[in-house]
PDB file of C-alpha atoms in Angstrom:
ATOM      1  CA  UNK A 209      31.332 -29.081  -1.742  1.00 54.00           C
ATOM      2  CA  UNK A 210      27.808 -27.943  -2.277  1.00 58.00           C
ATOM      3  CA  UNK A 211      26.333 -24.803  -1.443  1.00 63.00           C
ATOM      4  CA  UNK A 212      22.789 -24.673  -0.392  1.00 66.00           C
ATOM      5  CA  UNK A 213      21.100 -21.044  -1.482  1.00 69.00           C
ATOM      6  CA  UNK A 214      17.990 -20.063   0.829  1.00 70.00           C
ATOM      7  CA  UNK A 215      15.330 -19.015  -2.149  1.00 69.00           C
ATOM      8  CA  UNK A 216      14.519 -15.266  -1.626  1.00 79.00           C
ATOM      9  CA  UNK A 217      12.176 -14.560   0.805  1.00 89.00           C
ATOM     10  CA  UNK A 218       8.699 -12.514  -0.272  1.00 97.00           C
ATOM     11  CA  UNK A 219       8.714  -9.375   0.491  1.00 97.00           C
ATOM     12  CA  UNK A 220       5.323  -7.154   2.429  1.00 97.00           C
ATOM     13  CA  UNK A 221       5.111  -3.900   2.630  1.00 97.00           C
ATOM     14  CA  UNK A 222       3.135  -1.827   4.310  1.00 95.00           C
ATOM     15  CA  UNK A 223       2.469   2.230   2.915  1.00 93.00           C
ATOM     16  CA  UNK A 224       0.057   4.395   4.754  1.00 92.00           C
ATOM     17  CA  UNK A 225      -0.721   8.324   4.618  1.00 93.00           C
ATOM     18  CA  UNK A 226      -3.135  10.721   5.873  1.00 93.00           C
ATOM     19  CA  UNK A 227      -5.622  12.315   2.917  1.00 95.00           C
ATOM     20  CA  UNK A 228      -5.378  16.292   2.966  1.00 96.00           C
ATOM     21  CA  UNK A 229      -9.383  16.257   2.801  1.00 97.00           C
ATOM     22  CA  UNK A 230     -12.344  13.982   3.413  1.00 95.00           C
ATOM     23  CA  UNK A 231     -12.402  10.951   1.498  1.00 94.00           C
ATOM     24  CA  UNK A 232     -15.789  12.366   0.073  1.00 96.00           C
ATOM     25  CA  UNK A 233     -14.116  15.875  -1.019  1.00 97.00           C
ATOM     26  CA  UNK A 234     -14.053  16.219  -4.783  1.00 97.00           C
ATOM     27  CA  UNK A 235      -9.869  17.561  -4.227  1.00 96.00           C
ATOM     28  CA  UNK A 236      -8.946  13.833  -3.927  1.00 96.00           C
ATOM     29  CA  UNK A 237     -11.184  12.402  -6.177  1.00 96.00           C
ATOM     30  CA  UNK A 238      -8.428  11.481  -8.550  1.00 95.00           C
ATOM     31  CA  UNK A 239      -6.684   9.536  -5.979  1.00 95.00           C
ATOM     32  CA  UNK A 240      -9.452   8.136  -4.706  1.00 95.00           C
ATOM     33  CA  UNK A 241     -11.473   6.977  -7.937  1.00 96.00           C
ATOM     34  CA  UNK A 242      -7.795   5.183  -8.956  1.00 95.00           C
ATOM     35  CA  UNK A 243      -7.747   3.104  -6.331  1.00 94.00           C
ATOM     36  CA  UNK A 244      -9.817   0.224  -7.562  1.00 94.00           C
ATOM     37  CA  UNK A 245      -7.688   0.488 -10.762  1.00 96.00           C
ATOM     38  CA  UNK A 246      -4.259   0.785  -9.272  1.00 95.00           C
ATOM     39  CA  UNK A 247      -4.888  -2.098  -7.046  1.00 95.00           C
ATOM     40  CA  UNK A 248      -6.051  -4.480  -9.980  1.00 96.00           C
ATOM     41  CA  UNK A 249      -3.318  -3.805 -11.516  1.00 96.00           C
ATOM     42  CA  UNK A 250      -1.151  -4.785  -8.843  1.00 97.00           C
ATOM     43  CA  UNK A 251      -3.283  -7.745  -8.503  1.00 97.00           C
ATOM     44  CA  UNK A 252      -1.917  -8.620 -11.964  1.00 97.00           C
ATOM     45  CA  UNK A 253       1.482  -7.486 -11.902  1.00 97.00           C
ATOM     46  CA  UNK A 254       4.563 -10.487 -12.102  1.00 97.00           C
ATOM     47  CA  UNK A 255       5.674 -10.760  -8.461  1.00 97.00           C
ATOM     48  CA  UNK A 256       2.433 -10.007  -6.905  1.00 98.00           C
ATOM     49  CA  UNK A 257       1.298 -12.319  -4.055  1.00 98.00           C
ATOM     50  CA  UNK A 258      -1.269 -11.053  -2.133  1.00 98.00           C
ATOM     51  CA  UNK A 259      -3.046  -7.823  -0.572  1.00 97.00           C
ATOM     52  CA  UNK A 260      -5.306  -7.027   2.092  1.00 95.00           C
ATOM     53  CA  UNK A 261      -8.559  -6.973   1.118  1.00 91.00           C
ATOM     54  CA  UNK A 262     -10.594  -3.592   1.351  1.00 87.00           C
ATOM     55  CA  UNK A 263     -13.086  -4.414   4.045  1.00 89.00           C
ATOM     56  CA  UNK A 264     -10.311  -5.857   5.938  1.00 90.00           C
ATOM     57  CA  UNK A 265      -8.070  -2.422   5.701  1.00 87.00           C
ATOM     58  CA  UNK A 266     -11.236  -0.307   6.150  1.00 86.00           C
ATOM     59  CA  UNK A 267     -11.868  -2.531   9.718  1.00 86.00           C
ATOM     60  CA  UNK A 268      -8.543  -1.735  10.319  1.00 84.00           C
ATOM     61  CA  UNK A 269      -8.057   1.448   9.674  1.00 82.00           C
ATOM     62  CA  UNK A 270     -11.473   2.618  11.758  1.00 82.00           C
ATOM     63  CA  UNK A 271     -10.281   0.559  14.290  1.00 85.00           C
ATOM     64  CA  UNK A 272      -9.293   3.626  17.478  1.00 87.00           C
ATOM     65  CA  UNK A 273      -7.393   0.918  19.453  1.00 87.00           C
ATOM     66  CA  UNK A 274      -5.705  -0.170  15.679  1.00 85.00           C
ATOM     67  CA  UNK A 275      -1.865   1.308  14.388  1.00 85.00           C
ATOM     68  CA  UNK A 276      -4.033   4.094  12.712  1.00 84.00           C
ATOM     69  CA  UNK A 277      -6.034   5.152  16.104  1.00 84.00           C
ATOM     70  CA  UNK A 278      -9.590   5.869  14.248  1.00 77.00           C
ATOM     71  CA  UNK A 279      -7.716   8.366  11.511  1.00 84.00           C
ATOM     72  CA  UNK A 280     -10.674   8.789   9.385  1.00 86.00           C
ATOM     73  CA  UNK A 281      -8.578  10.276   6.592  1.00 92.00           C
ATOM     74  CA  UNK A 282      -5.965   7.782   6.680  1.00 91.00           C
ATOM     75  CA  UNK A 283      -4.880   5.860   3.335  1.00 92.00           C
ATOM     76  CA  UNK A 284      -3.299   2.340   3.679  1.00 92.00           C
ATOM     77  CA  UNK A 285      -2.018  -0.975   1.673  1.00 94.00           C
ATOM     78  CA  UNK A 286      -0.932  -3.899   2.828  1.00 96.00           C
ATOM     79  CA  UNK A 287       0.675  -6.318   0.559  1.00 97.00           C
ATOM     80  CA  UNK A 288       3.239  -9.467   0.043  1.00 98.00           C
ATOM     81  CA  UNK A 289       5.735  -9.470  -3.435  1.00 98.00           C
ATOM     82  CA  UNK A 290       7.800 -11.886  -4.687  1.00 97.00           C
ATOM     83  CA  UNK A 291      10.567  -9.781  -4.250  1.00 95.00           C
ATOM     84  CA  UNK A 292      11.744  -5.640  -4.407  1.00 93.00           C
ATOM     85  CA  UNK A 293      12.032  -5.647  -7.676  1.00 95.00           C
ATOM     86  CA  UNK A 294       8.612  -6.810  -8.761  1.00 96.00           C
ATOM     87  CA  UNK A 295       7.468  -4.141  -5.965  1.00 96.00           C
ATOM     88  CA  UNK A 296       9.355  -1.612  -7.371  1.00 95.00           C
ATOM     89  CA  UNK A 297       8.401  -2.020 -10.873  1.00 97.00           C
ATOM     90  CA  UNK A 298       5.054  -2.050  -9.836  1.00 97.00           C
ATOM     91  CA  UNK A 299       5.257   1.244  -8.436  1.00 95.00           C
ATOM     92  CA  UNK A 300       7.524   2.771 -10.636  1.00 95.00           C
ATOM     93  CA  UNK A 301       6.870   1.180 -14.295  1.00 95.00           C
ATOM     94  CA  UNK A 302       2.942   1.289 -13.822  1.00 94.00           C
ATOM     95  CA  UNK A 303      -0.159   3.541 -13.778  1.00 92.00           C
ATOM     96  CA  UNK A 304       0.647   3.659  -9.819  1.00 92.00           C
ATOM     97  CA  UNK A 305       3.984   5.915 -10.565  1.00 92.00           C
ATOM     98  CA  UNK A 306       1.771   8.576 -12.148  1.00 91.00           C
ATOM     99  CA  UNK A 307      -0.389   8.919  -9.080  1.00 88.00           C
ATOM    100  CA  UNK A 308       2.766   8.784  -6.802  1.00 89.00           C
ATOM    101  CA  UNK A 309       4.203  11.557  -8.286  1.00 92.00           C
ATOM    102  CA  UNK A 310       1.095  14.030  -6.682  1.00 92.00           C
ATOM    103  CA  UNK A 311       0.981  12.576  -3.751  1.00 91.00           C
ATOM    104  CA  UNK A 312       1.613  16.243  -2.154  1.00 93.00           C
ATOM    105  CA  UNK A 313      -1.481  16.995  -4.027  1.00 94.00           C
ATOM    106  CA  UNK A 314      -3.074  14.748  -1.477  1.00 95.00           C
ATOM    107  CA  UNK A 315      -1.510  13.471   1.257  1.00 95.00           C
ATOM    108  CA  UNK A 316      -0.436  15.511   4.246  1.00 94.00           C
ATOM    109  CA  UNK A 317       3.518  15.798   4.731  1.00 92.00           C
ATOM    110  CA  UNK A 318       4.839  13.199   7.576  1.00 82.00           C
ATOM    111  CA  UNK A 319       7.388  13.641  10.046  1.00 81.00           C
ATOM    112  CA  UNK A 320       8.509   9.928   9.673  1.00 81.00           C
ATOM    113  CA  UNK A 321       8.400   7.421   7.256  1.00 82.00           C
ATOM    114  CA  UNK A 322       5.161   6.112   4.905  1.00 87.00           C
ATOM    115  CA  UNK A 323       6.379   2.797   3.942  1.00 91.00           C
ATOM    116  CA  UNK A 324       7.445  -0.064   5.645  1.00 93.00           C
ATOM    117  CA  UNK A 325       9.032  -3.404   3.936  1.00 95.00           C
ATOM    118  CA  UNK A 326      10.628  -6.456   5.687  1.00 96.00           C
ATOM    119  CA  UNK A 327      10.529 -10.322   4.830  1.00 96.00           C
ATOM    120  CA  UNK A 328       7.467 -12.589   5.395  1.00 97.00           C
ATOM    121  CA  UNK A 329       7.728 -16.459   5.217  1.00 95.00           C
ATOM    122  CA  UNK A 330       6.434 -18.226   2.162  1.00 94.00           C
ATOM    123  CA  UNK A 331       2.246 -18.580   2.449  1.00 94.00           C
ATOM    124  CA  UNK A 332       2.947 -16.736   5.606  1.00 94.00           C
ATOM    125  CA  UNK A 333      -0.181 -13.192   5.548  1.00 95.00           C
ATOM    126  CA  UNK A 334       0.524 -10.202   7.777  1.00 94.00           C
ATOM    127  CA  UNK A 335      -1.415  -8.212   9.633  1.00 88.00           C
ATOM    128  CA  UNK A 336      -1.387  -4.558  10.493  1.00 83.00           C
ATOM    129  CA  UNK A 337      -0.972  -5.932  14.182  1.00 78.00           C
TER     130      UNK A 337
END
């Protein structure tokens, strides 16, 4: 008898905080001048499929009617892996792990969770809706 094995499915995730300060304010500079870097490196990590593009989150996040209500301080990625792993050693084994680690430097404590992960379809691109 044969058993047929489903491939894994890819994996998005969606992370999303609230900046302590203005985007402009030289506290979160570090976080905020990283973020071109971080990204192309996720870009080019193994297990990377795809991420929503920066005008695209910016539209979103602006958006008062959107999942973010207008938060003008609000930080946000949306993006599709391979798998957990590859997501996880992207954030972990990368320069993204060194900028996780101050995140209390600036993001403002939640009262629920930051991240969100579930299974997408192959080709198939979320949206914050």
């Amino acid at each position: 008898m044969t058993h047929l094995t489903q491939p894994p499915m890819p994996l998005a995730e969606l992370n999303f905080g609230t900046l302590r300060h203005d985007w402009d304010d030289p506290r979160v500079a570090p976080f905020v001048e990283a973020i071109d870097k971080v990204n192309a490196i996720a870009r080019r990590s193994p297990g990377f499929i795809w991420m929503l593009g920066d005008e695209e989150m910016d539209a979103a996040q602006k958006d008062p009617d959107g999942p973010f209500g207008d938060n003008k301080r609000v930080a946000s990625t949306l993006s599709v892996w391979e798998d957990g792993a590859s997501l996880m050693a992207f954030v972990h084994k990368t320069l993204h792990q060194r900028f996780m680690v101050r995140a209390a430097d600036w993001f403002e404590p939640l009262d629920r969770s930051h991240l969100v992960m579930w299974p997408v379809a192959i080709g198939h691109r979320p949206t914050l809706a």
